[in-house]
Short mmCIF file of C-alpha atoms and ligand atoms in Angstrom, two decimals:
data_model
loop_
_atom_site.label_atom_id
_atom_site.label_comp_id
_atom_site.label_asym_id
_atom_site.label_seq_id
_atom_site.Cartn_x
_atom_site.Cartn_y
_atom_site.Cartn_z
CA MET A 1 154.39 78.92 86.64
CA PRO A 2 156.06 78.31 83.28
CA GLY A 3 155.06 76.74 79.99
CA PHE A 4 157.77 74.10 80.26
CA GLU A 5 155.57 72.29 82.77
CA LEU A 6 153.06 71.43 80.05
CA PHE A 7 155.29 70.40 77.19
CA GLY A 8 154.26 67.60 74.89
CA ALA A 9 153.09 66.30 71.56
CA GLU A 10 152.14 69.76 70.25
CA GLU A 11 155.68 71.12 70.62
CA LYS A 12 157.17 67.93 69.13
CA LYS A 13 154.91 68.16 66.09
CA GLU A 14 155.87 71.78 65.36
CA VAL A 15 159.61 71.09 65.82
CA ASN A 16 159.35 67.97 63.65
CA ASP A 17 157.92 70.03 60.80
CA VAL A 18 161.18 72.00 60.84
CA LEU A 19 163.39 68.93 61.28
CA GLU A 20 161.72 67.37 58.23
CA THR A 21 162.79 70.19 55.93
CA GLY A 22 166.16 70.78 57.64
CA ILE A 23 165.76 74.57 57.24
CA TYR A 24 166.46 75.94 60.71
CA MET A 25 166.89 79.58 59.72
CA ARG A 26 163.90 81.90 59.66
CA TYR A 27 164.88 83.77 56.46
CA GLY A 28 165.62 82.55 52.95
CA PHE A 29 165.79 79.03 51.50
CA ASP A 30 162.33 79.58 50.06
CA GLY A 31 162.31 76.38 47.96
CA PRO A 32 163.72 73.77 50.35
CA ARG A 33 161.64 74.99 53.30
CA LYS A 34 158.51 73.71 51.56
CA GLY A 35 156.22 76.41 52.89
CA ILE A 36 157.33 76.00 56.55
CA TRP A 37 157.78 79.47 58.10
CA LYS A 38 157.42 78.98 61.87
CA ALA A 39 158.79 82.39 62.89
CA LYS A 40 156.44 84.22 60.52
CA GLU A 41 153.55 82.09 61.72
CA LEU A 42 154.35 82.84 65.36
CA GLU A 43 154.59 86.58 64.63
CA GLN A 44 151.16 86.42 63.02
CA ALA A 45 149.81 84.52 66.03
CA LEU A 46 151.23 87.16 68.40
CA CYS A 47 149.53 89.95 66.41
CA GLU A 48 146.20 88.15 66.56
CA ARG A 49 146.40 87.10 70.20
CA PHE A 50 147.53 90.49 71.50
CA ASN A 51 145.59 92.59 69.03
CA VAL A 52 148.52 94.55 67.62
CA LYS A 53 149.52 95.35 64.07
CA TYR A 54 153.13 94.18 64.26
CA ALA A 55 155.28 91.63 66.06
CA GLN A 56 159.01 90.97 65.64
CA LEU A 57 160.57 87.86 67.13
CA THR A 58 164.12 87.97 68.50
CA SER A 59 166.57 85.57 70.12
CA SER A 60 165.60 86.59 73.68
CA GLY A 61 163.64 89.06 75.78
CA THR A 62 166.88 90.95 76.37
CA THR A 63 167.54 91.39 72.64
CA ALA A 64 163.86 92.30 72.17
CA LEU A 65 164.39 95.17 74.65
CA THR A 66 167.63 96.26 72.97
CA THR A 67 165.97 96.13 69.55
CA ALA A 68 162.95 98.08 70.79
CA MET A 69 165.21 100.79 72.25
CA ALA A 70 167.13 101.08 68.98
CA ALA A 71 163.91 101.17 66.94
CA LEU A 72 162.56 103.92 69.22
CA GLY A 73 165.75 105.91 68.68
CA ILE A 74 166.98 105.68 72.28
CA GLY A 75 170.76 106.08 72.59
CA ALA A 76 173.71 107.98 74.03
CA GLY A 77 172.75 110.82 76.36
CA ASP A 78 169.15 109.63 76.71
CA GLU A 79 167.78 108.72 80.11
CA VAL A 80 165.39 105.80 80.51
CA ILE A 81 163.38 105.77 83.74
CA MET A 82 162.99 102.23 85.10
CA PRO A 83 162.20 100.53 88.41
CA THR A 84 164.53 99.27 91.15
CA PHE A 85 162.70 95.93 91.06
CA THR A 86 163.09 94.05 87.77
CA PHE A 87 165.35 91.50 86.14
CA VAL A 88 168.90 92.63 85.27
CA ALA A 89 168.04 92.42 81.55
CA SER A 90 166.05 95.67 81.78
CA PHE A 91 169.11 97.81 82.56
CA GLU A 92 171.39 95.64 80.41
CA ALA A 93 169.27 96.63 77.41
CA VAL A 94 169.40 100.34 78.30
CA LEU A 95 173.20 100.14 78.63
CA SER A 96 173.48 98.15 75.39
CA VAL A 97 172.32 101.15 73.36
CA GLY A 98 174.53 103.54 75.35
CA ALA A 99 171.61 105.16 77.18
CA THR A 100 171.47 105.87 80.91
CA PRO A 101 169.26 103.80 83.20
CA VAL A 102 167.59 106.05 85.78
CA LEU A 103 166.36 103.80 88.56
CA VAL A 104 163.38 105.00 90.60
CA ASP A 105 161.27 103.62 93.44
CA ILE A 106 158.44 101.16 93.15
CA ASP A 107 155.17 101.32 95.10
CA ASP A 108 152.90 98.57 96.47
CA THR A 109 152.09 97.49 92.89
CA LEU A 110 155.74 96.23 92.86
CA THR A 111 156.14 98.32 89.70
CA LEU A 112 157.04 101.95 88.95
CA ASP A 113 155.70 104.51 91.43
CA PRO A 114 154.22 107.22 89.15
CA SER A 115 155.21 110.01 91.57
CA ALA A 116 158.82 108.76 91.59
CA VAL A 117 158.76 108.74 87.78
CA LYS A 118 157.57 112.36 87.69
CA ALA A 119 160.27 113.44 90.14
CA ALA A 120 162.99 111.82 88.00
CA ILE A 121 162.15 113.56 84.71
CA THR A 122 164.92 115.79 83.34
CA PRO A 123 165.47 117.42 79.93
CA ARG A 124 167.41 114.26 78.95
CA THR A 125 164.58 111.83 79.74
CA LYS A 126 163.57 110.00 76.59
CA ALA A 127 161.54 107.04 77.77
CA VAL A 128 159.76 105.47 80.69
CA MET A 129 160.05 101.70 80.98
CA PRO A 130 157.57 100.10 83.35
CA VAL A 131 158.29 96.46 84.11
CA HIS A 132 155.16 94.38 84.64
CA MET A 133 156.64 92.15 87.31
CA CYS A 134 155.55 88.69 88.39
CA GLY A 135 152.56 88.42 86.08
CA ALA A 136 150.79 91.71 86.76
CA MET A 137 150.71 95.28 85.58
CA ALA A 138 152.04 98.71 86.44
CA ASP A 139 149.64 101.62 86.95
CA LEU A 140 149.45 102.28 83.22
CA ASP A 141 146.83 105.07 83.25
CA ALA A 142 149.11 107.17 85.44
CA LEU A 143 152.24 106.33 83.42
CA VAL A 144 150.58 106.97 80.04
CA ALA A 145 149.39 110.37 81.34
CA ILE A 146 152.92 111.30 82.49
CA CYS A 147 154.41 110.23 79.15
CA GLU A 148 151.81 112.22 77.20
CA GLU A 149 152.30 115.32 79.32
CA HIS A 150 156.09 115.23 79.01
CA ARG A 151 156.20 113.78 75.45
CA LEU A 152 158.11 110.69 76.50
CA LEU A 153 158.21 107.25 74.97
CA LEU A 154 156.56 104.41 76.89
CA LEU A 155 158.31 101.05 76.47
CA GLU A 156 156.63 98.22 78.36
CA ASP A 157 158.86 95.42 79.61
CA ALA A 158 156.15 92.76 79.69
CA CYS A 159 158.69 89.90 79.64
CA GLN A 160 157.20 88.38 82.82
CA SER A 161 153.56 89.04 81.97
CA THR A 162 152.70 87.48 78.63
CA GLY A 163 148.92 87.17 78.48
CA ALA A 164 148.15 89.69 81.22
CA THR A 165 145.90 92.64 80.34
CA TYR A 166 145.10 96.13 81.60
CA LYS A 167 141.50 97.23 81.14
CA GLY A 168 141.10 94.63 78.42
CA ARG A 169 144.26 95.47 76.46
CA ALA A 170 147.31 93.18 76.35
CA LEU A 171 150.28 94.30 78.41
CA GLY A 172 152.94 95.29 75.90
CA SER A 173 150.38 96.75 73.48
CA ILE A 174 149.68 99.97 75.39
CA GLY A 175 153.02 101.79 75.11
CA HIS A 176 154.86 102.77 71.91
CA ALA A 177 156.31 99.27 72.03
CA GLY A 178 156.30 96.30 74.39
CA THR A 179 158.44 93.23 74.80
CA PHE A 180 157.95 89.60 75.82
CA SER A 181 160.45 86.96 76.85
CA PHE A 182 159.98 83.33 75.89
CA ASP A 183 162.96 82.02 77.86
CA PHE A 184 162.64 78.68 79.59
CA VAL A 185 160.98 79.89 82.80
CA LYS A 186 158.47 82.35 81.34
CA THR A 187 154.70 81.91 80.94
CA ILE A 188 155.11 80.50 77.43
CA THR A 189 158.51 79.44 76.18
CA CYS A 190 160.49 78.95 72.97
CA ALA A 191 163.39 77.58 75.13
CA GLU A 192 165.01 80.92 74.25
CA GLY A 193 163.28 83.75 72.44
CA GLY A 194 161.58 87.10 72.71
CA ALA A 195 159.33 89.49 70.83
CA ILE A 196 158.58 93.16 70.32
CA ILE A 197 154.97 94.15 69.70
CA THR A 198 153.86 97.56 68.45
CA ASN A 199 151.20 99.34 66.42
CA ASP A 200 153.80 101.71 64.94
CA LYS A 201 154.89 100.64 61.45
CA ASP A 202 158.14 102.61 61.62
CA VAL A 203 159.14 100.97 64.93
CA TYR A 204 158.35 97.55 63.48
CA THR A 205 160.25 98.14 60.23
CA LYS A 206 163.32 99.27 62.14
CA ALA A 207 163.07 96.37 64.62
CA ASP A 208 162.76 93.89 61.75
CA ALA A 209 165.96 95.15 60.14
CA TYR A 210 167.93 95.88 63.33
CA SER A 211 167.51 92.32 64.61
CA ASP A 212 168.94 90.94 61.33
CA HIS A 213 172.10 92.97 60.55
CA GLY A 214 170.07 95.80 59.05
CA HIS A 215 168.52 93.67 56.29
CA ASP A 216 165.45 95.42 54.89
CA HIS A 217 164.05 92.03 53.77
CA LEU A 218 162.97 93.56 50.46
CA GLY A 219 165.34 91.57 48.24
CA GLY A 220 162.91 88.71 47.69
CA ALA A 221 164.26 85.15 47.86
CA ASP A 222 167.87 86.41 47.56
CA ARG A 223 169.12 87.64 50.94
CA GLY A 224 172.14 89.09 49.18
CA ALA A 225 169.82 91.46 47.34
CA ASP A 226 168.48 93.01 50.57
CA ASP A 227 169.57 96.56 51.27
CA HIS A 228 170.84 97.89 54.63
CA PRO A 229 169.08 101.13 55.57
CA HIS A 230 170.94 101.20 58.91
CA LEU A 231 173.25 99.12 61.09
CA GLY A 232 171.96 96.16 63.01
CA PHE A 233 172.96 92.98 64.84
CA ASN A 234 172.11 89.31 64.70
CA PHE A 235 169.32 88.88 67.23
CA ARG A 236 167.43 86.36 65.09
CA ILE A 237 165.32 83.54 66.50
CA SER A 238 165.71 80.12 64.86
CA GLU A 239 162.88 78.19 63.25
CA LEU A 240 163.30 75.44 65.87
CA HIS A 241 162.72 77.89 68.72
CA ALA A 242 159.84 79.58 66.94
CA ALA A 243 158.24 76.17 66.37
CA VAL A 244 158.20 75.52 70.12
CA GLY A 245 156.67 78.94 70.72
CA LEU A 246 153.97 78.33 68.16
CA ALA A 247 152.76 75.26 70.06
CA GLN A 248 152.98 77.19 73.33
CA ILE A 249 151.01 80.28 72.28
CA ARG A 250 148.12 78.04 71.26
CA LYS A 251 148.04 76.85 74.89
CA LEU A 252 148.32 80.30 76.46
CA ASP A 253 144.63 80.65 77.29
CA ARG A 254 144.64 77.22 78.91
CA PHE A 255 147.73 78.16 80.95
CA LEU A 256 146.10 81.41 82.10
CA ALA A 257 142.92 79.63 83.18
CA ILE A 258 144.93 77.12 85.24
CA LEU A 259 147.13 79.82 86.79
CA ARG A 260 144.13 81.97 87.75
CA ASN A 261 142.29 79.03 89.26
CA ASN A 262 145.34 77.92 91.27
CA LYS A 263 146.21 81.41 92.44
CA GLU A 264 142.66 81.96 93.65
CA ILE A 265 142.90 78.89 95.88
CA VAL A 266 146.24 79.95 97.38
CA LYS A 267 145.12 83.54 97.89
CA ALA A 268 141.88 82.53 99.61
CA THR A 269 143.92 80.48 102.08
CA LEU A 270 146.41 83.28 102.88
CA GLU A 271 143.64 85.88 103.20
CA THR A 272 142.64 84.33 106.50
CA ILE A 273 146.02 85.14 108.11
CA PRO A 274 146.17 88.45 110.00
CA GLY A 275 149.43 90.21 109.18
CA VAL A 276 149.48 89.14 105.52
CA THR A 277 148.67 91.85 102.97
CA PHE A 278 148.78 91.58 99.19
CA ARG A 279 150.42 93.37 96.31
CA ARG A 280 148.09 96.00 94.81
CA ILE A 281 147.09 95.06 91.27
CA PRO A 282 145.66 98.02 89.32
CA ASP A 283 143.36 95.74 87.26
CA PRO A 284 142.96 92.42 89.12
CA GLU A 285 141.02 90.86 86.22
CA GLY A 286 144.05 91.26 83.97
CA ASP A 287 146.49 89.48 86.29
CA SER A 288 148.16 86.54 84.53
CA ALA A 289 148.48 84.96 87.99
CA THR A 290 151.98 83.54 87.64
CA HIS A 291 152.77 84.53 91.24
CA LEU A 292 151.01 85.39 94.47
CA SER A 293 152.97 88.29 95.97
CA PHE A 294 152.32 89.33 99.55
CA PHE A 295 153.80 91.43 102.34
CA LEU A 296 154.60 90.42 105.93
CA PRO A 297 154.85 93.01 108.74
CA ASP A 298 158.65 93.37 108.63
CA GLU A 299 161.90 92.20 107.05
CA ASP A 300 162.80 89.70 109.79
CA LYS A 301 159.42 87.99 109.54
CA ALA A 302 159.67 87.88 105.74
CA ARG A 303 163.11 86.27 105.98
CA ALA A 304 161.96 83.78 108.61
CA ALA A 305 158.82 82.95 106.62
CA THR A 306 160.86 82.33 103.47
CA LYS A 307 163.03 79.90 105.42
CA ALA A 308 159.97 78.13 106.83
CA ILE A 309 158.28 77.91 103.40
CA LYS A 310 161.41 76.40 101.86
CA ALA A 311 161.76 73.99 104.78
CA ALA A 312 158.21 72.84 103.98
CA GLY A 313 159.43 71.95 100.49
CA LEU A 314 157.77 74.86 98.71
CA PRO A 315 159.26 77.63 96.56
CA ALA A 316 159.35 81.25 97.73
CA PHE A 317 161.12 84.35 96.46
CA HIS A 318 162.21 86.91 99.04
CA TRP A 319 163.40 89.44 96.49
CA PHE A 320 165.36 91.51 99.02
CA ASP A 321 167.94 88.74 99.29
CA ASN A 322 167.79 87.78 95.59
CA ASN A 323 170.86 88.51 93.44
CA TRP A 324 168.99 89.09 90.18
CA HIS A 325 165.83 91.08 90.73
CA TYR A 326 166.42 93.92 93.15
CA PHE A 327 168.81 96.88 93.23
CA ARG A 328 170.26 95.99 96.65
CA LYS A 329 172.28 93.10 95.23
CA TRP A 330 173.18 94.55 91.82
CA ASN A 331 176.79 95.14 92.84
CA HIS A 332 178.05 94.82 89.27
CA LEU A 333 175.82 97.71 88.22
CA LYS A 334 176.63 99.76 91.32
CA GLU A 335 180.35 99.31 90.67
CA GLY A 336 180.02 99.91 86.91
CA ALA A 337 181.81 96.58 86.40
CA THR A 338 181.83 96.50 82.60
CA LEU A 339 184.24 94.61 80.34
CA SER A 340 184.06 97.13 77.51
CA PRO A 341 184.34 100.67 78.89
CA PHE A 342 181.30 102.96 78.84
CA ALA A 343 181.44 106.39 77.25
CA ALA A 344 182.66 108.89 79.86
CA PRO A 345 179.30 110.63 80.50
CA LEU A 346 177.53 107.29 81.03
CA ALA A 347 180.25 106.06 83.39
CA LYS A 348 179.90 109.30 85.34
CA ALA A 349 176.09 108.98 85.52
CA LEU A 350 176.41 105.40 86.80
CA ASP A 351 178.77 106.57 89.57
CA ALA A 352 175.72 107.80 91.48
CA TYR A 353 174.63 104.19 92.07
CA LYS A 354 177.74 103.50 94.20
CA THR A 355 176.06 105.27 97.10
CA LYS A 356 172.42 105.63 96.01
CA GLN A 357 169.77 104.39 98.45
CA PHE A 358 166.13 103.51 97.79
CA PRO A 359 164.49 103.45 101.22
CA ALA A 360 160.91 103.44 99.84
CA SER A 361 161.64 100.39 97.66
CA ASP A 362 163.56 98.71 100.51
CA ALA A 363 160.58 99.16 102.82
CA LEU A 364 158.40 97.18 100.40
CA ILE A 365 160.77 94.60 98.93
CA SER A 366 162.25 93.67 102.33
CA ARG A 367 158.77 92.54 103.42
CA CYS A 368 157.63 91.00 100.15
CA ILE A 369 157.48 87.31 99.24
CA SER A 370 156.33 85.92 95.89
CA PHE A 371 154.97 82.40 95.67
CA PRO A 372 155.15 80.99 92.13
CA ILE A 373 151.92 79.38 90.90
CA ALA A 374 152.41 76.05 89.11
CA LEU A 375 150.54 74.79 86.07
CA SER A 376 150.92 71.10 86.72
CA TRP A 377 149.26 70.81 90.16
CA THR A 378 145.79 69.32 90.60
CA ASP A 379 143.22 71.27 92.64
CA GLU A 380 143.92 68.93 95.53
CA GLU A 381 147.67 69.50 95.29
CA VAL A 382 147.14 73.26 95.19
CA ARG A 383 144.98 73.10 98.33
CA GLU A 384 147.52 70.96 100.12
CA ARG A 385 150.34 73.35 99.19
CA ALA A 386 148.30 76.39 100.15
CA GLU A 387 147.73 74.88 103.60
CA LYS A 388 151.45 74.14 103.99
CA LEU A 389 152.30 77.66 102.87
CA ALA A 390 149.83 79.15 105.36
CA SER A 391 151.20 77.04 108.23
CA ALA A 392 154.77 78.07 107.42
CA ILE A 393 153.80 81.75 107.43
CA LYS A 394 151.76 81.42 110.65
CA SER A 395 154.71 79.74 112.35
CA VAL A 396 156.73 82.97 112.21
CA LEU A 397 154.03 85.57 112.84
C1 LIG B 401 163.21 87.36 81.58
C2 LIG B 401 163.18 88.85 81.57
C3 LIG B 401 163.81 89.61 80.59
C4 LIG B 401 164.74 89.05 79.57
O1 LIG B 401 164.37 87.93 78.94
P1 LIG B 401 165.39 86.81 78.38
O2 LIG B 401 164.55 86.14 77.37
O3 LIG B 401 165.74 85.90 79.53
O4 LIG B 401 166.56 87.51 77.80
C5 LIG B 401 163.65 90.98 80.62
N1 LIG B 401 162.93 91.59 81.56
C6 LIG B 401 162.33 90.89 82.54
C7 LIG B 401 161.52 91.62 83.56
C8 LIG B 401 162.44 89.51 82.60
O5 LIG B 401 161.88 88.83 83.60
#
């Protein structure tokens, strides 16, 4: 699955360039850094690889989402429509700007159900945030149409789908802004890091300043001469992290080719099993193939299959029982368990989650298993694992 599996000389070389100069910060120190600007170079590489005008690196995917929300002007009183199936960072970012996360059902794409999005729109809705889960995309044509009709912002959480495309365009580049995560388990990694991509100059300019205490970066070599057009935070990436990412993005196409090849082998094996159906992928060609996600006939069989797969020494995610990715186990969110109190209207809006049910999402996630696709396996190892996976599933059907 992740870039850390194929780590080597390329990453070491890029990091060594930074160690040689001793300038670990991405801004300033123009003389001593001797022309080494890894963060700027990685931003340029992101623009070229994903065909967007602007990219802003941050310290994580979570801070990329927070920064994107701020740059899009999302804040107190605004509702952001997002799915019940995602990583906790998606709603953390909404809450971090004081906005209200409005969770809605997913469909068999494992991403936002466009009809659930429509039904959730209110006069306070400001943005729709699809999350391109497990390597593949939401139904973007439908979501773009809804956003255009209702004049809503579209913010793509593409943190799990770096390199995936929809009808030839990079995920993250289709909405008003999109975000990637380069944490340690993502498709390419900086160890920790994230990015916002956009074609909107205003969104970029704000993201650039917001992620560095509001610095407008117009003061030249003297950071003290920068102005502060608005407030910000420190969500900067370091040069050391950016250096790792620079080596990794150059390998992205190789990673995608391996993932797609390996996934194909596993999928072909599971296709022969009656009772196994697959996640719907709106544009199969654009799948980054980090996971093979499939459905079993019911919850009990999915649970039993997960146990059998793990007993066979293979990884499997049954998201229904997972603490991090599905609404059912987000007790901290349901209880509004915050350390710093929310504004009263937000606290009141979150109260609804104490009792809220999502039967349509439950019906899908309870039956769904995702099998992570590895980068480091040989074709023979993939075949052997696919056979083991198939036997484990058959043993419970
Ligand atoms: C990983 C992830 C994030 C956050 O990324 P970090 O870099 O770990 O902060 C956000 N959204 C989704 C869907 C993710 O999987």
